[in-house]
Coordinates of C-alpha atoms and ligand atoms in Angstrom, one line a residue:
X709 CA -20.7 13.0 -11.8
X710 CA -21.5 10.2 -14.2
X711 CA -21.0 6.7 -12.8
X712 CA -21.8 3.2 -13.7
X713 CA -22.3 0.4 -11.2
X714 CA -22.0 -3.1 -12.6
X715 CA -21.5 -6.7 -11.6
X716 CA -17.8 -7.3 -11.1
X717 CA -16.4 -8.3 -14.5
X718 CA -14.2 -11.1 -15.6
X719 CA -11.2 -10.9 -17.9
X720 CA -11.3 -14.0 -20.1
X721 CA -7.8 -13.6 -21.5
X722 CA -4.9 -12.5 -19.4
X723 CA -1.1 -12.9 -19.2
X724 CA 0.2 -12.5 -15.7
X725 CA 3.7 -13.9 -16.4
X726 CA 5.4 -15.4 -13.3
X727 CA 7.6 -14.3 -10.4
X728 CA 9.2 -11.9 -9.9
X729 CA 6.5 -10.1 -11.8
X730 CA 3.3 -11.3 -10.1
X731 CA 3.3 -8.5 -7.5
X732 CA 3.2 -6.1 -10.4
X733 CA 0.8 -7.9 -12.7
X734 CA -1.8 -9.3 -10.3
X735 CA -3.1 -6.2 -8.4
X736 CA -4.2 -4.1 -11.4
X737 CA -6.4 -7.0 -12.6
X738 CA -7.6 -8.0 -9.1
X739 CA -8.7 -4.4 -8.4
X740 CA -11.1 -4.5 -11.4
X741 CA -11.9 -8.1 -12.2
X742 CA -13.3 -10.8 -9.9
X743 CA -11.8 -13.5 -12.1
X744 CA -9.4 -13.8 -15.0
X745 CA -8.6 -16.6 -17.3
X746 CA -4.8 -16.9 -17.0
X747 CA -2.9 -17.8 -20.1
X748 CA -0.3 -20.6 -19.8
X749 CA 2.5 -19.4 -22.1
X750 CA 5.2 -19.1 -19.6
X751 CA 8.7 -20.3 -20.3
X752 CA 8.6 -23.3 -19.9
X753 CA 4.9 -23.5 -20.6
X754 CA 2.3 -24.8 -18.1
X755 CA 1.7 -28.2 -19.7
X756 CA 1.0 -30.4 -16.6
X757 CA -1.5 -30.3 -13.8
X758 CA 1.4 -30.3 -11.3
X759 CA 2.9 -27.1 -12.8
X760 CA -0.5 -25.5 -13.1
X761 CA -1.3 -26.2 -9.4
X762 CA 1.9 -24.5 -8.3
X763 CA 1.4 -21.6 -10.7
X764 CA -2.1 -21.0 -9.3
X765 CA -0.7 -20.9 -5.8
X766 CA 1.9 -18.3 -6.7
X767 CA -0.8 -16.1 -8.3
X768 CA -3.1 -16.5 -5.2
X769 CA -0.2 -15.5 -3.0
X770 CA 0.3 -12.3 -5.0
X771 CA -3.5 -11.7 -4.9
X772 CA -3.6 -11.7 -1.1
X773 CA -5.9 -9.1 0.2
X774 CA -7.9 -9.0 -3.0
X775 CA -11.2 -10.7 -3.9
X776 CA -9.8 -12.4 -7.0
X777 CA -9.9 -15.9 -8.5
X778 CA -7.5 -17.0 -11.2
X779 CA -9.1 -19.4 -13.7
X780 CA -6.4 -21.6 -15.0
X781 CA -5.6 -22.8 -18.5
X782 CA -3.4 -25.7 -19.6
X783 CA -1.0 -25.3 -22.6
X784 CA -1.8 -27.9 -25.2
X785 CA 1.0 -29.8 -26.9
X786 CA 1.1 -32.7 -29.3
X787 CA 2.0 -34.9 -26.2
X788 CA -0.9 -33.7 -24.0
X789 CA -2.7 -36.5 -22.2
X790 CA -6.4 -36.4 -22.6
X791 CA -7.0 -38.2 -19.3
X792 CA -4.9 -35.7 -17.4
X793 CA -6.9 -32.9 -19.0
X794 CA -10.1 -34.6 -18.1
X795 CA -9.0 -35.1 -14.5
X796 CA -7.9 -31.4 -14.2
X797 CA -11.3 -30.3 -15.4
X798 CA -13.2 -32.6 -13.1
X799 CA -11.2 -31.4 -10.1
X800 CA -11.9 -27.8 -11.0
X801 CA -8.2 -27.0 -11.4
X802 CA -8.4 -26.4 -15.1
X803 CA -11.0 -24.1 -16.7
X804 CA -9.9 -24.4 -20.3
X805 CA -7.2 -25.7 -22.6
X806 CA -5.3 -23.2 -24.7
X807 CA -4.0 -24.0 -28.2
X808 CA -1.2 -22.0 -29.7
X809 CA -0.3 -22.9 -33.3
X810 CA 3.4 -23.6 -33.0
X811 CA 5.4 -20.3 -33.7
X812 CA 2.3 -18.1 -33.8
X813 CA 3.1 -15.8 -30.9
X814 CA 5.1 -15.2 -27.7
X815 CA 6.3 -18.6 -26.2
X816 CA 4.4 -20.7 -28.6
X817 CA 7.4 -22.8 -29.6
X818 CA 5.9 -25.8 -27.7
X819 CA 2.5 -25.4 -29.3
X820 CA 0.7 -27.6 -31.8
X821 CA 1.9 -28.1 -35.3
X822 CA -0.3 -30.9 -36.5
X823 CA -3.9 -30.7 -35.2
X824 CA -4.5 -34.4 -36.0
X825 CA -2.2 -35.2 -33.1
X826 CA -4.5 -33.6 -30.6
X827 CA -7.8 -35.1 -31.9
X828 CA -8.0 -37.4 -28.9
X829 CA -7.9 -34.4 -26.6
X830 CA -10.6 -32.6 -28.5
X831 CA -12.8 -35.7 -28.4
X832 CA -12.6 -35.9 -24.7
X833 CA -13.1 -32.2 -24.3
X834 CA -16.2 -32.3 -26.5
X835 CA -17.6 -35.1 -24.3
X836 CA -17.1 -33.4 -21.0
X837 CA -18.0 -29.9 -22.2
X838 CA -14.5 -28.4 -21.6
X839 CA -13.8 -25.1 -23.3
X840 CA -11.0 -24.8 -25.9
X841 CA -9.3 -21.4 -26.1
X842 CA -7.7 -20.8 -29.5
X843 CA -5.0 -18.4 -30.7
X844 CA -6.5 -18.1 -34.2
X845 CA -3.6 -17.4 -36.6
X846 CA -1.9 -19.6 -39.2
X847 CA 1.9 -19.7 -39.1
X848 CA 2.5 -20.3 -42.8
X849 CA 5.2 -17.9 -43.8
X850 CA 3.6 -17.5 -47.2
X851 CA 0.6 -15.9 -45.6
X852 CA 0.7 -12.1 -45.1
X853 CA 0.7 -11.3 -41.4
X854 CA -2.5 -9.2 -41.8
X855 CA -4.3 -12.2 -43.3
X856 CA -3.2 -14.8 -40.8
X857 CA -6.4 -14.7 -38.8
X858 CA -8.7 -14.8 -41.8
X859 CA -6.9 -17.7 -43.3
X860 CA -7.0 -19.6 -40.0
X861 CA -10.8 -19.4 -40.1
X862 CA -10.9 -21.2 -43.4
X863 CA -8.0 -23.6 -43.0
X864 CA -8.3 -24.6 -39.4
X865 CA -11.3 -23.4 -37.6
X866 CA -14.0 -24.4 -40.1
X867 CA -12.7 -28.0 -40.3
X868 CA -12.3 -28.2 -36.5
X869 CA -15.9 -27.0 -36.0
X870 CA -17.1 -29.6 -38.5
X871 CA -15.1 -32.4 -36.9
X872 CA -16.2 -31.5 -33.3
X873 CA -19.6 -29.9 -33.6
X874 CA -20.2 -29.8 -29.9
X875 CA -16.8 -28.7 -28.8
X876 CA -16.9 -25.4 -26.8
X877 CA -14.6 -23.0 -28.7
X878 CA -13.4 -19.5 -27.8
X879 CA -11.6 -17.7 -30.6
X880 CA -9.4 -15.4 -28.7
X881 CA -8.7 -11.7 -29.2
X882 CA -10.4 -11.4 -32.6
X883 CA -9.2 -8.7 -34.9
X884 CA -11.1 -8.9 -38.2
X885 CA -14.5 -8.5 -39.7
X886 CA -14.1 -12.1 -41.0
X887 CA -13.7 -13.4 -37.5
X888 CA -16.8 -11.5 -36.3
X889 CA -18.8 -12.9 -39.2
X890 CA -17.5 -16.5 -38.7
X891 CA -18.3 -16.5 -35.0
X892 CA -21.7 -14.9 -35.6
X893 CA -22.7 -17.4 -38.2
X894 CA -21.0 -20.6 -36.9
X895 CA -23.1 -23.4 -35.5
X896 CA -22.5 -25.0 -32.2
X897 CA -21.0 -23.5 -29.1
X898 CA -18.5 -20.8 -30.2
X899 CA -17.6 -17.4 -28.9
X900 CA -14.9 -14.8 -29.2
X901 CA -13.0 -12.5 -26.8
X902 CA -12.3 -8.9 -27.8
X903 CA -9.5 -6.8 -26.3
X904 CA -9.7 -3.1 -25.4
X905 CA -6.8 -2.1 -27.5
X906 CA -8.3 -3.7 -30.7
X907 CA -11.3 -1.5 -30.1
X908 CA -9.1 1.6 -30.0
X909 CA -6.3 0.9 -32.5
X910 CA -6.0 0.3 -36.2
X911 CA -2.8 -0.2 -38.2
X912 CA -2.3 3.5 -38.8
X913 CA -1.9 3.9 -35.1
X914 CA 0.8 1.3 -35.2
X915 CA 2.7 2.3 -38.3
X916 CA 1.8 5.8 -39.7
X917 CA 4.0 8.7 -38.8
X918 CA 6.5 6.4 -36.9
X919 CA 6.4 2.9 -35.6
X920 CA 4.9 2.4 -32.2
X921 CA 6.2 -0.8 -30.7
X922 CA 3.9 -0.6 -27.7
X923 CA 1.0 -1.0 -30.1
X924 CA 2.5 -4.2 -31.6
X925 CA 0.7 -7.3 -30.5
X926 CA -0.6 -10.5 -32.1
X927 CA -2.9 -10.8 -33.8
X928 CA -1.6 -7.5 -35.3
X929 CA -4.0 -4.6 -35.4
X930 CA -5.8 -4.3 -38.8
X931 CA -7.4 -1.7 -41.0
X932 CA -9.9 0.7 -39.5
X933 CA -12.9 -1.1 -41.1
X934 CA -12.0 -4.2 -39.0
X935 CA -11.8 -2.1 -35.8
X936 CA -15.3 -0.9 -36.7
X937 CA -16.6 -4.5 -37.0
X938 CA -15.1 -5.3 -33.6
X939 CA -16.7 -2.3 -32.0
X940 CA -20.1 -3.3 -33.6
X941 CA -19.7 -6.8 -32.3
X942 CA -18.7 -5.8 -28.8
X943 CA -21.5 -3.3 -28.4
X944 CA -24.2 -5.3 -30.2
X945 CA -25.5 -7.3 -27.3
X946 CA -24.6 -10.6 -29.0
X947 CA -23.6 -13.0 -26.2
X948 CA -21.0 -14.6 -28.4
X949 CA -18.7 -11.6 -27.9
X950 CA -17.2 -10.9 -24.5
X951 CA -14.3 -9.2 -22.7
X952 CA -10.8 -10.6 -22.7
X953 CA -8.0 -8.0 -22.4
X954 CA -5.0 -10.0 -23.6
X955 CA -3.0 -7.7 -21.4
X956 CA 0.5 -9.0 -22.1
X957 CA 3.4 -7.1 -20.4
X958 CA 6.9 -7.1 -21.8
X959 CA 9.7 -4.9 -20.4
X960 CA 10.2 -1.7 -22.2
X961 CA 13.6 -2.8 -23.5
X962 CA 12.1 -5.9 -25.0
X963 CA 9.5 -3.8 -26.9
X964 CA 11.8 -0.9 -28.0
X965 CA 14.4 -2.9 -29.9
X966 CA 15.3 -4.2 -33.3
X967 CA 13.0 -7.2 -33.0
X968 CA 10.4 -6.3 -30.4
X969 CA 8.1 -8.6 -28.5
X970 CA 4.3 -8.7 -29.2
X971 CA 2.0 -7.7 -26.5
X972 CA 0.1 -4.7 -25.1
X973 CA 0.1 -4.2 -21.3
X974 CA -3.5 -2.9 -20.8
X975 CA -4.6 -4.3 -17.4
X976 CA -4.3 -1.1 -15.4
X977 CA -6.5 0.8 -17.8
X978 CA -8.5 -1.8 -19.7
X979 CA -11.9 -1.5 -18.0
X980 CA -11.9 2.3 -18.5
X981 CA -10.7 2.0 -22.1
X982 CA -13.6 -0.4 -22.9
X983 CA -16.1 2.0 -21.3
X984 CA -14.9 4.9 -23.5
X985 CA -15.8 2.9 -26.6
X986 CA -19.2 1.8 -25.2
X987 CA -20.0 5.3 -24.2
X988 CA -19.0 6.8 -27.6
X989 CA -21.4 4.3 -29.2
X990 CA -24.2 5.1 -26.8
X991 CA -24.1 1.5 -25.6
X992 CA -23.2 1.9 -21.9
X993 CA -26.4 -0.1 -21.1
X994 CA -24.8 -3.1 -22.9
X995 CA -21.5 -2.9 -21.1
X996 CA -22.3 -5.0 -18.1
X997 CA -23.4 -8.0 -20.1
X998 CA -20.3 -7.8 -22.3
X999 CA -17.9 -7.5 -19.3
X1000 CA -19.6 -9.5 -16.6
X1001 CA -22.3 -11.9 -18.0
X1002 CA -21.6 -13.4 -21.5
X1003 CA -18.2 -14.8 -20.7
X1004 CA -19.2 -16.4 -17.5
X1005 CA -22.3 -17.8 -19.1
X1006 CA -20.3 -19.3 -22.0
X1007 CA -17.8 -20.9 -19.7
X1008 CA -20.6 -22.3 -17.5
X1009 CA -19.5 -20.3 -14.5
X1010 CA -21.8 -18.4 -12.0
X1011 CA -21.9 -14.7 -12.5
X1012 CA -20.0 -12.8 -9.9
X1013 CA -21.9 -11.6 -6.8
X1014 CA -20.0 -8.4 -6.2
X1015 CA -20.3 -5.0 -7.8
X1016 CA -17.8 -2.3 -9.0
X1017 CA -18.6 1.3 -9.6
X1018 CA -16.8 3.1 -12.4
X1019 CA -16.9 6.9 -12.5
X1020 CA -16.4 9.2 -15.4
X1021 CA -13.3 10.9 -14.2
X1022 CA -9.9 11.2 -15.8
X1023 CA -7.5 8.5 -14.9
X1024 CA -3.9 9.9 -15.3
X1025 CA -1.9 7.0 -16.6
X1026 CA 1.7 6.9 -15.5
X1027 CA 4.5 6.7 -18.1
X1028 CA 5.6 3.3 -16.8
X1029 CA 5.4 0.8 -14.0
X1030 CA 8.4 -0.8 -12.3
X1031 CA 8.7 -4.4 -13.7
X1032 CA 11.3 -6.5 -11.9
X1033 CA 14.6 -4.7 -12.6
X1034 CA 13.1 -3.0 -15.6
X1035 CA 9.9 -1.0 -16.5
X1036 CA 6.8 -1.8 -18.5
X1037 CA 4.9 0.9 -20.5
X1038 CA 1.1 0.5 -20.1
X1039 CA -1.5 1.1 -22.8
X1040 CA -2.3 4.9 -22.8
X1041 CA 1.0 5.6 -21.1
X1042 CA 1.2 9.3 -20.0
X1043 CA -2.3 9.9 -21.3
X1044 CA -5.8 10.0 -19.7
X1045 CA -8.5 7.4 -19.7
X1046 CA -12.0 8.8 -19.2
X1047 CA -13.2 6.3 -16.6
X1048 CA -11.8 4.9 -13.4
X1049 CA -12.9 2.8 -10.5
X1050 CA -14.6 4.9 -7.7
X1051 CA -12.2 5.5 -4.8
X1052 CA -9.4 4.4 -7.1
X1053 CA -6.3 3.1 -5.3
X1054 CA -4.9 1.9 -8.6
X1055 CA -2.1 4.4 -9.0
X1056 CA -0.8 4.5 -5.5
X1057 CA 2.6 6.0 -5.7
X1058 CA 4.4 2.9 -4.6
X1059 CA 2.8 1.1 -7.6
X1060 CA 4.9 2.9 -10.1
X1061 CA 7.6 5.1 -8.4
X1062 CA 11.1 3.8 -8.9
X1063 CA 12.7 2.7 -5.7
Ligands
NCD2395 C1 0.9 -12.5 -26.0 C2 2.1 -12.6 -25.0 O1 2.9 -11.7 -25.0 O2 2.1 -13.5 -24.2 N1 1.2 -11.5 -26.9 C3 0.3 -10.8 -27.7 O3 0.8 -10.0 -28.6 N2 -1.0 -11.0 -27.6 C4 0.6 -13.8 -26.6 C5 -0.7 -13.9 -27.3 O4 -1.7 -13.9 -26.7 O5 -0.6 -13.9 -28.5
ZN2396 ZN1 -2.9 -13.6 -25.2

């Protein structure tokens, strides 16, 4: 049987939500990934070191028995205190600051509207080498939703890069050829995370022949030519591109409704879904660096000591997972994924069977 043993990977973009969901959301990630960068867009958002410290403890409690380290992010607001951010970074409690343009995505209401108001934070972060994680979409209602990432590059990211040339920037979950080109060509420390679902889906998958709410996420999936550019970037061996699933669970009822939430729940299948793409492109030899090296290197973290073995064997994905009093539909629900962890305990019956 075909198998691939690699250094345990990191997920550099993950939504774990909070209790009562952590017992559901933490294990699928902890079984595959040694570390994950945990997004702070809870409601209310994680805007202070105090809240962040308690949130980290709740995650660690849910990860008991797993070899898993959550890397924490702080939610940037126009009121964020640069000195508090500096202290959190120095103490090792905060790995990165996350910026959500106000109104861009799930729970971004408290995000930043006027970037000038957070200049003092960026100055300090640039000095201390602290990474800034960016949701890269403009919120201007006049801009077509399919163009919001592209316009963000011109209107926001290019000026930010020019104003803070040494700031470590991660453009999250990129979805366009323009973003690939921008990150490839930009000067200074800049990188991008790429999700598994954006390597698999284009907008026809979302909209042609019926609307599929479980493929709706932000930034929205684009034309096939953009998916192709993302696949090329991910499999290219360019260290500016690395793994970040953006796994973002929402209860089925919140997705399948008149105004559904954005987010794809991919954590249980993401590693195998990435491998499918790398295998199709004859790039399995480049997968370990994409999944386990480039992100850690960019964040200035040591590479993980452990290994994981993935085997080329069908993973039967359940229709849903129990999610509090509701259910959540995973990416590839009721389908098969071609790779799974060796000795997989991922789909133990109690993980998904209704009580
Ligand atoms: C994320 C969520 O649900 O928290 N949704 C999404 O579509 N990606 C937020 C985000 O990362 O934009
Ligand atoms: Zn996200």
